[in-house]
Short mmCIF file of N, CA and C in Angstrom, two decimals:
data_model
loop_
_atom_site.label_atom_id
_atom_site.label_comp_id
_atom_site.label_asym_id
_atom_site.label_seq_id
_atom_site.Cartn_x
_atom_site.Cartn_y
_atom_site.Cartn_z
N UNK N 1 69.43 72.49 -22.57
CA UNK N 1 69.63 71.43 -21.64
C UNK N 1 69.60 71.90 -20.19
N UNK N 2 70.20 73.03 -19.86
CA UNK N 2 70.17 73.48 -18.48
C UNK N 2 68.75 73.74 -17.99
N UNK N 3 67.83 74.21 -18.85
CA UNK N 3 66.45 74.45 -18.41
C UNK N 3 65.78 73.13 -18.03
N UNK N 4 66.06 72.12 -18.80
CA UNK N 4 65.47 70.82 -18.52
C UNK N 4 65.95 70.29 -17.17
N UNK N 5 67.20 70.46 -16.87
CA UNK N 5 67.76 69.99 -15.60
C UNK N 5 67.12 70.76 -14.45
N UNK N 6 66.90 72.05 -14.64
CA UNK N 6 66.28 72.84 -13.58
C UNK N 6 64.86 72.35 -13.31
N UNK N 7 64.11 72.11 -14.37
CA UNK N 7 62.74 71.60 -14.18
C UNK N 7 62.77 70.24 -13.50
N UNK N 8 63.65 69.39 -13.98
CA UNK N 8 63.76 68.07 -13.37
C UNK N 8 64.20 68.19 -11.91
N UNK N 9 65.10 69.09 -11.62
CA UNK N 9 65.56 69.33 -10.25
C UNK N 9 64.44 69.83 -9.37
N UNK N 10 63.64 70.77 -9.87
CA UNK N 10 62.50 71.27 -9.09
C UNK N 10 61.48 70.16 -8.86
N UNK N 11 61.22 69.39 -9.90
CA UNK N 11 60.28 68.29 -9.79
C UNK N 11 60.81 67.24 -8.80
N UNK N 12 62.08 66.94 -8.90
CA UNK N 12 62.71 65.98 -8.01
C UNK N 12 62.66 66.47 -6.56
N UNK N 13 62.80 67.76 -6.34
CA UNK N 13 62.70 68.34 -5.01
C UNK N 13 61.25 68.35 -4.52
N UNK N 14 60.29 68.61 -5.40
CA UNK N 14 58.88 68.71 -5.02
C UNK N 14 58.25 67.35 -4.77
N UNK N 15 58.77 66.30 -5.41
CA UNK N 15 58.19 64.97 -5.26
C UNK N 15 58.20 64.48 -3.81
N UNK N 16 59.31 64.55 -3.05
CA UNK N 16 59.27 64.12 -1.64
C UNK N 16 58.31 64.96 -0.80
N UNK N 17 58.24 66.26 -1.07
CA UNK N 17 57.32 67.12 -0.33
C UNK N 17 55.89 66.70 -0.63
N UNK N 18 55.59 66.44 -1.89
CA UNK N 18 54.25 66.00 -2.28
C UNK N 18 53.91 64.66 -1.63
N UNK N 19 54.83 63.71 -1.64
CA UNK N 19 54.60 62.41 -0.99
C UNK N 19 54.38 62.57 0.51
N UNK N 20 55.11 63.46 1.13
CA UNK N 20 54.96 63.72 2.55
C UNK N 20 53.57 64.27 2.86
N UNK N 21 53.10 65.20 2.06
CA UNK N 21 51.76 65.78 2.23
C UNK N 21 50.69 64.71 2.03
N UNK N 22 50.83 63.87 1.01
CA UNK N 22 49.87 62.79 0.75
C UNK N 22 49.84 61.83 1.94
N UNK N 23 51.01 61.48 2.48
CA UNK N 23 51.07 60.57 3.62
C UNK N 23 50.37 61.15 4.84
N UNK N 24 50.55 62.44 5.09
CA UNK N 24 49.89 63.08 6.23
C UNK N 24 48.38 63.10 6.04
N UNK N 25 47.92 63.44 4.86
CA UNK N 25 46.48 63.48 4.59
C UNK N 25 45.89 62.08 4.71
N UNK N 26 46.57 61.08 4.13
CA UNK N 26 46.08 59.70 4.21
C UNK N 26 46.03 59.24 5.68
N UNK N 27 47.09 59.53 6.43
CA UNK N 27 47.13 59.16 7.84
C UNK N 27 46.02 59.81 8.64
N UNK N 28 45.75 61.07 8.37
CA UNK N 28 44.70 61.78 9.08
C UNK N 28 43.35 61.13 8.80
N UNK N 29 43.05 60.84 7.55
CA UNK N 29 41.74 60.29 7.22
C UNK N 29 41.61 58.82 7.65
N UNK N 30 42.70 58.07 7.61
CA UNK N 30 42.59 56.67 8.01
C UNK N 30 42.45 56.54 9.51
N UNK N 31 43.09 57.41 10.30
CA UNK N 31 42.98 57.35 11.76
C UNK N 31 41.64 57.92 12.22
N UNK N 32 41.13 58.91 11.54
CA UNK N 32 39.87 59.51 11.97
C UNK N 32 38.66 58.69 11.53
N UNK N 33 38.88 57.70 10.67
CA UNK N 33 37.78 56.83 10.26
C UNK N 33 37.38 55.96 11.45
N UNK N 34 36.10 55.88 11.78
CA UNK N 34 35.71 55.10 12.95
C UNK N 34 35.84 53.59 12.71
N UNK N 35 35.93 52.86 13.81
CA UNK N 35 35.88 51.42 13.78
C UNK N 35 34.59 50.98 14.45
N UNK N 36 34.32 49.69 14.41
CA UNK N 36 33.11 49.15 15.04
C UNK N 36 33.49 48.26 16.20
N UNK N 37 32.83 48.47 17.33
CA UNK N 37 33.00 47.62 18.50
C UNK N 37 31.68 46.90 18.75
N UNK N 38 31.70 45.57 18.62
CA UNK N 38 30.52 44.75 18.86
C UNK N 38 30.60 44.23 20.28
N UNK N 39 29.59 44.55 21.10
CA UNK N 39 29.53 44.11 22.49
C UNK N 39 28.36 43.13 22.60
N UNK N 40 28.67 41.90 23.04
CA UNK N 40 27.66 40.85 23.08
C UNK N 40 27.83 40.02 24.35
N UNK N 41 26.76 39.36 24.78
CA UNK N 41 26.79 38.48 25.95
C UNK N 41 26.05 37.20 25.59
N UNK N 42 26.60 36.08 26.06
CA UNK N 42 26.02 34.76 25.75
C UNK N 42 26.02 33.88 26.99
N UNK N 43 25.08 32.94 27.02
CA UNK N 43 25.09 31.88 28.02
C UNK N 43 26.19 30.92 27.58
N UNK N 44 27.18 30.68 28.43
CA UNK N 44 28.34 29.86 28.07
C UNK N 44 27.95 28.41 27.78
N UNK N 45 26.86 27.94 28.36
CA UNK N 45 26.45 26.55 28.18
C UNK N 45 25.63 26.36 26.90
N UNK N 46 24.64 27.20 26.69
CA UNK N 46 23.75 27.04 25.53
C UNK N 46 24.11 27.94 24.36
N UNK N 47 25.00 28.92 24.57
CA UNK N 47 25.39 29.93 23.58
C UNK N 47 24.23 30.84 23.18
N UNK N 48 23.16 30.84 23.97
CA UNK N 48 22.03 31.72 23.72
C UNK N 48 22.42 33.16 24.04
N UNK N 49 21.93 34.11 23.24
CA UNK N 49 22.24 35.52 23.54
C UNK N 49 21.54 35.97 24.82
N UNK N 50 22.21 36.86 25.55
CA UNK N 50 21.65 37.43 26.78
C UNK N 50 21.62 38.95 26.66
N UNK N 51 20.54 39.56 27.07
CA UNK N 51 20.44 41.02 27.10
C UNK N 51 20.86 41.49 28.48
N UNK N 52 22.06 42.05 28.58
CA UNK N 52 22.59 42.53 29.86
C UNK N 52 23.17 43.92 29.68
N UNK N 53 23.33 44.61 30.80
CA UNK N 53 24.00 45.90 30.78
C UNK N 53 25.51 45.66 30.70
N UNK N 54 26.14 46.40 29.80
CA UNK N 54 27.60 46.38 29.71
C UNK N 54 28.05 47.84 29.73
N UNK N 55 29.32 48.04 30.03
CA UNK N 55 29.85 49.40 30.13
C UNK N 55 31.11 49.48 29.27
N UNK N 56 31.13 50.45 28.35
CA UNK N 56 32.28 50.69 27.50
C UNK N 56 32.89 52.00 27.96
N UNK N 57 34.07 51.90 28.59
CA UNK N 57 34.72 53.06 29.21
C UNK N 57 33.75 53.82 30.11
N UNK N 58 32.92 53.08 30.84
CA UNK N 58 31.99 53.68 31.79
C UNK N 58 30.63 54.06 31.22
N UNK N 59 30.45 54.01 29.90
CA UNK N 59 29.17 54.36 29.28
C UNK N 59 28.32 53.11 29.12
N UNK N 60 27.09 53.15 29.61
CA UNK N 60 26.19 52.00 29.62
C UNK N 60 25.62 51.70 28.24
N UNK N 61 25.61 50.39 27.90
CA UNK N 61 24.95 49.90 26.69
C UNK N 61 24.24 48.60 27.06
N UNK N 62 23.29 48.19 26.25
CA UNK N 62 22.61 46.91 26.44
C UNK N 62 23.03 45.99 25.31
N UNK N 63 23.41 44.76 25.67
CA UNK N 63 23.85 43.80 24.66
C UNK N 63 22.65 43.17 23.98
N UNK N 64 22.78 42.79 22.73
CA UNK N 64 23.91 43.02 21.83
C UNK N 64 23.85 44.43 21.24
N UNK N 65 25.01 44.99 20.99
CA UNK N 65 25.08 46.33 20.39
C UNK N 65 26.35 46.45 19.56
N UNK N 66 26.30 47.33 18.57
CA UNK N 66 27.47 47.66 17.77
C UNK N 66 27.68 49.17 17.87
N UNK N 67 28.89 49.55 18.29
CA UNK N 67 29.21 50.97 18.46
C UNK N 67 30.21 51.41 17.41
N UNK N 68 30.04 52.61 16.89
CA UNK N 68 30.99 53.22 15.97
C UNK N 68 31.88 54.14 16.79
N UNK N 69 33.17 53.79 16.90
CA UNK N 69 34.08 54.51 17.78
C UNK N 69 35.39 54.83 17.07
N UNK N 70 36.06 55.87 17.54
CA UNK N 70 37.37 56.22 16.99
C UNK N 70 38.40 55.19 17.46
N UNK N 71 39.50 55.14 16.76
CA UNK N 71 40.58 54.23 17.11
C UNK N 71 41.03 54.47 18.54
N UNK N 72 41.25 53.38 19.28
CA UNK N 72 41.69 53.52 20.66
C UNK N 72 41.55 52.24 21.44
N UNK N 73 41.78 52.33 22.73
CA UNK N 73 41.67 51.18 23.63
C UNK N 73 40.43 51.40 24.50
N UNK N 74 39.61 50.36 24.58
CA UNK N 74 38.34 50.45 25.30
C UNK N 74 38.25 49.37 26.36
N UNK N 75 37.74 49.75 27.53
CA UNK N 75 37.54 48.82 28.63
C UNK N 75 36.05 48.47 28.67
N UNK N 76 35.74 47.17 28.54
CA UNK N 76 34.36 46.71 28.52
C UNK N 76 34.14 45.84 29.75
N UNK N 77 33.13 46.20 30.55
CA UNK N 77 32.74 45.39 31.71
C UNK N 77 31.28 44.98 31.57
N UNK N 78 30.95 43.88 32.20
CA UNK N 78 29.59 43.34 32.11
C UNK N 78 28.96 43.34 33.49
N UNK N 79 27.64 43.58 33.53
CA UNK N 79 26.93 43.65 34.82
C UNK N 79 26.62 42.25 35.34
N UNK N 80 26.27 42.21 36.60
CA UNK N 80 25.89 40.96 37.28
C UNK N 80 24.54 40.51 36.75
N UNK N 81 24.39 39.20 36.61
CA UNK N 81 23.13 38.61 36.17
C UNK N 81 22.82 37.46 37.12
N UNK N 82 21.63 37.47 37.76
CA UNK N 82 21.31 36.41 38.71
C UNK N 82 21.47 35.02 38.10
N UNK N 83 21.98 34.10 38.88
CA UNK N 83 22.18 32.69 38.53
C UNK N 83 23.39 32.46 37.62
N UNK N 84 24.14 33.51 37.34
CA UNK N 84 25.32 33.37 36.47
C UNK N 84 26.55 33.96 37.14
N UNK N 85 27.73 33.46 36.73
CA UNK N 85 28.99 34.05 37.12
C UNK N 85 29.26 35.23 36.18
N UNK N 86 29.66 36.36 36.74
CA UNK N 86 29.90 37.55 35.93
C UNK N 86 31.24 37.42 35.20
N UNK N 87 31.23 37.62 33.88
CA UNK N 87 32.50 37.54 33.14
C UNK N 87 33.44 38.68 33.52
N UNK N 88 34.72 38.44 33.36
CA UNK N 88 35.72 39.47 33.66
C UNK N 88 35.70 40.58 32.63
N UNK N 89 36.36 41.68 32.98
CA UNK N 89 36.46 42.83 32.08
C UNK N 89 37.29 42.48 30.86
N UNK N 90 37.02 43.16 29.77
CA UNK N 90 37.76 42.98 28.52
C UNK N 90 38.41 44.30 28.15
N UNK N 91 39.67 44.25 27.72
CA UNK N 91 40.35 45.41 27.18
C UNK N 91 40.47 45.18 25.69
N UNK N 92 39.84 46.06 24.92
CA UNK N 92 39.75 45.89 23.47
C UNK N 92 40.51 47.02 22.79
N UNK N 93 41.38 46.65 21.86
CA UNK N 93 42.10 47.62 21.05
C UNK N 93 41.39 47.72 19.70
N UNK N 94 40.88 48.89 19.39
CA UNK N 94 40.10 49.10 18.16
C UNK N 94 40.92 49.91 17.17
N UNK N 95 41.09 49.36 15.97
CA UNK N 95 41.80 50.06 14.90
C UNK N 95 40.79 50.75 14.00
N UNK N 96 41.23 51.86 13.41
CA UNK N 96 40.36 52.63 12.51
C UNK N 96 39.91 51.75 11.34
N UNK N 97 38.63 51.79 11.05
CA UNK N 97 38.08 51.07 9.91
C UNK N 97 37.93 49.57 10.12
N UNK N 98 38.20 49.07 11.32
CA UNK N 98 38.10 47.64 11.60
C UNK N 98 37.00 47.36 12.61
N UNK N 99 36.68 46.08 12.78
CA UNK N 99 35.68 45.66 13.75
C UNK N 99 36.36 44.83 14.83
N UNK N 100 36.06 45.11 16.09
CA UNK N 100 36.55 44.34 17.24
C UNK N 100 35.36 43.84 18.04
N UNK N 101 35.57 42.74 18.77
CA UNK N 101 34.47 42.10 19.48
C UNK N 101 34.79 41.99 20.97
N UNK N 102 33.78 42.25 21.81
CA UNK N 102 33.87 42.05 23.26
C UNK N 102 32.71 41.13 23.63
N UNK N 103 33.03 39.87 23.91
CA UNK N 103 32.01 38.87 24.23
C UNK N 103 32.11 38.51 25.70
N UNK N 104 31.01 38.65 26.41
CA UNK N 104 30.93 38.22 27.80
C UNK N 104 30.22 36.89 27.87
N UNK N 105 30.92 35.85 28.31
CA UNK N 105 30.30 34.53 28.44
C UNK N 105 29.89 34.32 29.89
N UNK N 106 28.59 34.16 30.09
CA UNK N 106 28.02 33.96 31.42
C UNK N 106 27.84 32.47 31.68
N UNK N 107 28.60 31.93 32.63
CA UNK N 107 28.48 30.52 33.00
C UNK N 107 27.49 30.40 34.16
N UNK N 108 26.60 29.42 34.10
CA UNK N 108 25.66 29.23 35.21
C UNK N 108 26.41 28.98 36.52
N UNK N 109 25.88 29.53 37.61
CA UNK N 109 26.47 29.33 38.94
C UNK N 109 25.99 27.99 39.49
N UNK N 110 26.93 27.17 39.92
CA UNK N 110 26.60 25.88 40.52
C UNK N 110 26.24 26.06 41.99
N UNK N 111 25.26 25.29 42.44
CA UNK N 111 24.90 25.23 43.85
C UNK N 111 25.52 23.96 44.40
N UNK N 112 26.45 24.09 45.35
CA UNK N 112 27.21 22.94 45.84
C UNK N 112 26.77 22.55 47.24
N UNK N 113 26.52 21.25 47.40
CA UNK N 113 26.13 20.68 48.69
C UNK N 113 27.19 19.63 49.04
N UNK N 114 27.89 19.84 50.15
CA UNK N 114 28.92 18.89 50.56
C UNK N 114 28.33 17.87 51.54
N UNK N 115 28.73 16.62 51.34
CA UNK N 115 28.26 15.53 52.21
C UNK N 115 29.45 15.04 53.03
N UNK N 116 29.27 15.00 54.33
CA UNK N 116 30.31 14.47 55.23
C UNK N 116 29.68 13.38 56.09
N UNK N 117 30.46 12.85 57.00
CA UNK N 117 29.92 11.82 57.91
C UNK N 117 28.85 12.41 58.84
N UNK N 118 28.79 13.74 58.95
CA UNK N 118 27.79 14.41 59.78
C UNK N 118 26.59 14.90 58.98
N UNK N 119 26.53 14.58 57.67
CA UNK N 119 25.39 14.97 56.85
C UNK N 119 25.75 16.03 55.83
N UNK N 120 24.77 16.84 55.49
CA UNK N 120 24.93 17.88 54.47
C UNK N 120 25.42 19.18 55.11
N UNK N 121 26.27 19.92 54.40
CA UNK N 121 26.72 21.21 54.94
C UNK N 121 25.64 22.28 54.82
N UNK N 122 24.68 22.06 53.95
CA UNK N 122 23.52 22.96 53.83
C UNK N 122 22.30 22.10 53.53
N UNK N 123 21.18 22.49 54.09
CA UNK N 123 19.97 21.68 53.90
C UNK N 123 18.86 22.43 53.17
N UNK N 124 19.16 23.64 52.71
CA UNK N 124 18.15 24.41 51.98
C UNK N 124 18.85 25.34 50.99
N UNK N 125 18.57 25.13 49.72
CA UNK N 125 19.15 25.99 48.68
C UNK N 125 18.08 26.35 47.66
N UNK N 126 18.40 27.33 46.82
CA UNK N 126 17.56 27.70 45.69
C UNK N 126 18.36 27.49 44.41
N UNK N 127 17.65 27.13 43.35
CA UNK N 127 18.28 26.92 42.05
C UNK N 127 17.35 27.43 40.96
N UNK N 128 17.90 27.78 39.84
CA UNK N 128 17.11 28.23 38.68
C UNK N 128 16.83 27.02 37.79
N UNK N 129 15.53 26.75 37.55
CA UNK N 129 15.13 25.61 36.75
C UNK N 129 15.71 25.65 35.34
N UNK N 130 16.26 24.51 34.91
CA UNK N 130 16.83 24.40 33.59
C UNK N 130 18.18 25.07 33.43
N UNK N 131 18.72 25.65 34.50
CA UNK N 131 19.97 26.40 34.38
C UNK N 131 21.00 26.02 35.43
N UNK N 132 20.64 26.12 36.72
CA UNK N 132 21.61 25.97 37.81
C UNK N 132 21.95 24.51 38.08
N UNK N 133 23.21 24.13 37.89
CA UNK N 133 23.60 22.77 38.28
C UNK N 133 23.66 22.67 39.81
N UNK N 134 23.03 21.64 40.36
CA UNK N 134 23.14 21.34 41.78
C UNK N 134 24.13 20.19 41.89
N UNK N 135 25.18 20.38 42.70
CA UNK N 135 26.27 19.41 42.79
C UNK N 135 26.39 18.91 44.23
N UNK N 136 26.24 17.60 44.42
CA UNK N 136 26.47 16.97 45.71
C UNK N 136 27.89 16.40 45.68
N UNK N 137 28.72 16.80 46.62
CA UNK N 137 30.11 16.36 46.69
C UNK N 137 30.28 15.50 47.94
N UNK N 138 30.71 14.26 47.76
CA UNK N 138 30.91 13.36 48.89
C UNK N 138 32.32 13.55 49.44
N UNK N 139 32.43 14.21 50.59
CA UNK N 139 33.73 14.43 51.23
C UNK N 139 34.00 13.39 52.32
N UNK N 140 33.08 12.45 52.51
CA UNK N 140 33.25 11.43 53.54
C UNK N 140 34.14 10.29 53.02
N UNK N 141 34.51 9.38 53.90
CA UNK N 141 35.36 8.25 53.53
C UNK N 141 34.54 7.06 53.02
N UNK N 142 33.22 7.15 53.09
CA UNK N 142 32.34 6.06 52.67
C UNK N 142 31.46 6.50 51.49
N UNK N 143 31.02 5.53 50.70
CA UNK N 143 30.07 5.88 49.64
C UNK N 143 28.74 6.22 50.29
N UNK N 144 27.95 7.05 49.61
CA UNK N 144 26.61 7.38 50.09
C UNK N 144 25.62 7.11 48.97
N UNK N 145 24.40 6.81 49.38
CA UNK N 145 23.31 6.62 48.43
C UNK N 145 22.40 7.83 48.57
N UNK N 146 22.38 8.66 47.53
CA UNK N 146 21.59 9.88 47.53
C UNK N 146 20.24 9.59 46.90
N UNK N 147 19.17 10.04 47.57
CA UNK N 147 17.81 9.88 47.06
C UNK N 147 17.26 11.27 46.76
N UNK N 148 16.45 11.39 45.70
CA UNK N 148 15.86 12.68 45.37
C UNK N 148 14.50 12.54 44.73
N UNK N 149 13.69 13.59 44.87
CA UNK N 149 12.35 13.59 44.26
C UNK N 149 12.41 13.48 42.73
N UNK N 150 13.42 14.06 42.13
CA UNK N 150 13.50 14.11 40.66
C UNK N 150 14.42 13.04 40.07
N UNK N 151 15.17 12.37 40.89
CA UNK N 151 16.06 11.32 40.40
C UNK N 151 15.98 10.13 41.36
N UNK N 152 16.32 8.95 40.87
CA UNK N 152 16.30 7.76 41.70
C UNK N 152 17.55 7.72 42.56
N UNK N 153 17.89 6.57 43.03
CA UNK N 153 19.09 6.40 43.86
C UNK N 153 20.34 6.67 43.04
N UNK N 154 21.24 7.40 43.68
CA UNK N 154 22.53 7.68 43.06
C UNK N 154 23.61 7.34 44.07
N UNK N 155 24.56 6.51 43.67
CA UNK N 155 25.68 6.18 44.55
C UNK N 155 26.80 7.15 44.25
N UNK N 156 27.28 7.82 45.33
CA UNK N 156 28.39 8.76 45.20
C UNK N 156 29.55 8.21 46.02
N UNK N 157 30.62 7.84 45.35
CA UNK N 157 31.81 7.32 46.03
C UNK N 157 32.56 8.44 46.72
N UNK N 158 33.47 8.10 47.65
CA UNK N 158 34.27 9.12 48.33
C UNK N 158 35.03 9.98 47.32
N UNK N 159 35.08 11.27 47.59
CA UNK N 159 35.76 12.26 46.73
C UNK N 159 35.19 12.32 45.31
N UNK N 160 33.96 11.93 45.15
CA UNK N 160 33.27 12.03 43.86
C UNK N 160 32.07 12.95 44.03
N UNK N 161 31.39 13.26 42.91
CA UNK N 161 30.22 14.13 43.00
C UNK N 161 29.15 13.68 42.02
N UNK N 162 27.97 14.23 42.23
CA UNK N 162 26.83 14.00 41.36
C UNK N 162 26.22 15.36 41.05
N UNK N 163 25.95 15.62 39.76
CA UNK N 163 25.38 16.89 39.33
C UNK N 163 24.02 16.66 38.70
N UNK N 164 23.08 17.53 39.06
CA UNK N 164 21.72 17.43 38.50
C UNK N 164 21.20 18.84 38.24
N UNK N 165 20.53 19.01 37.10
CA UNK N 165 19.87 20.28 36.76
C UNK N 165 18.37 20.03 36.77
N UNK N 166 17.69 20.66 37.71
CA UNK N 166 16.22 20.53 37.80
C UNK N 166 15.59 21.28 36.64
N UNK N 167 14.69 20.63 35.94
CA UNK N 167 14.06 21.24 34.77
C UNK N 167 12.77 21.97 35.10
N UNK N 168 12.04 21.50 36.12
CA UNK N 168 10.76 22.13 36.44
C UNK N 168 10.84 22.85 37.78
N UNK N 169 9.97 23.83 37.93
CA UNK N 169 9.92 24.60 39.18
C UNK N 169 9.23 23.77 40.26
N UNK N 170 9.57 24.06 41.51
CA UNK N 170 8.92 23.36 42.61
C UNK N 170 9.81 23.27 43.83
N UNK N 171 9.32 22.54 44.81
CA UNK N 171 10.01 22.33 46.09
C UNK N 171 10.36 20.84 46.14
N UNK N 172 11.66 20.52 46.16
CA UNK N 172 12.10 19.14 46.05
C UNK N 172 12.95 18.73 47.26
N UNK N 173 12.86 17.46 47.59
CA UNK N 173 13.59 16.91 48.74
C UNK N 173 14.74 16.04 48.24
N UNK N 174 15.79 15.98 49.07
CA UNK N 174 16.88 15.03 48.85
C UNK N 174 17.31 14.49 50.21
N UNK N 175 17.85 13.28 50.22
CA UNK N 175 18.26 12.66 51.48
C UNK N 175 19.31 11.60 51.22
N UNK N 176 19.92 11.13 52.31
CA UNK N 176 20.86 10.02 52.23
C UNK N 176 20.13 8.79 52.76
N UNK N 177 20.15 7.73 51.99
CA UNK N 177 19.46 6.49 52.30
C UNK N 177 19.86 5.95 53.67
N UNK N 178 18.89 5.52 54.44
CA UNK N 178 19.02 4.93 55.76
C UNK N 178 19.67 5.86 56.80
N UNK N 179 19.44 7.18 56.63
CA UNK N 179 19.89 8.16 57.63
C UNK N 179 18.77 9.19 57.80
N UNK N 180 18.97 10.08 58.75
CA UNK N 180 18.03 11.19 58.94
C UNK N 180 18.49 12.44 58.20
N UNK N 181 19.56 12.34 57.42
CA UNK N 181 20.11 13.50 56.71
C UNK N 181 19.21 13.81 55.51
N UNK N 182 18.68 15.05 55.48
CA UNK N 182 17.78 15.44 54.39
C UNK N 182 17.90 16.94 54.15
N UNK N 183 17.43 17.35 53.00
CA UNK N 183 17.44 18.76 52.65
C UNK N 183 16.42 19.06 51.57
N UNK N 184 16.26 20.35 51.25
CA UNK N 184 15.27 20.76 50.25
C UNK N 184 15.91 21.73 49.25
N UNK N 185 15.34 21.71 48.06
CA UNK N 185 15.75 22.62 47.01
C UNK N 185 14.51 23.31 46.47
N UNK N 186 14.53 24.63 46.48
CA UNK N 186 13.46 25.42 45.85
C UNK N 186 13.93 25.80 44.46
N UNK N 187 13.22 25.31 43.46
CA UNK N 187 13.59 25.58 42.07
C UNK N 187 12.63 26.63 41.53
N UNK N 188 13.21 27.76 41.11
CA UNK N 188 12.42 28.88 40.60
C UNK N 188 12.57 29.00 39.10
#
């Protein structure tokens, strides 16, 4: 009987040591296993994919891309794209063996024209066809009747606005009815 107790005692002592070693080995392999970081960019309005430069901890990639990286925290920034607002930076925490996503949503930049009792604050702008919203904002105390080459008469009440997206390229005029106030839009 005493021999059996000794064996059981040795086994009982070795079991926690063995479990400790297994835990360390498992921890080492699970942490060293890479995770996937998917970096993508989309047009916020149409959800169409965009190919842009992005930076993951300062290293340049082109979207869309999937990176195999060790567990950690990654800073993802997106480059400027003409006619769009640049999305803010993303801080992504990546766990071993998991997938994390960094999505940059690019919203089209609006071209704003303010209307006052003295006319337009700008009389010449450029817009991207099919993308850039052109917004006329009536800041005057009276309604105005806006005329345009691509749209008919539009009544804009005080503190209201009218938005139009030009679909075709060209040089277009806009004006306020029964005034000399006019301007042009170059759509590229």
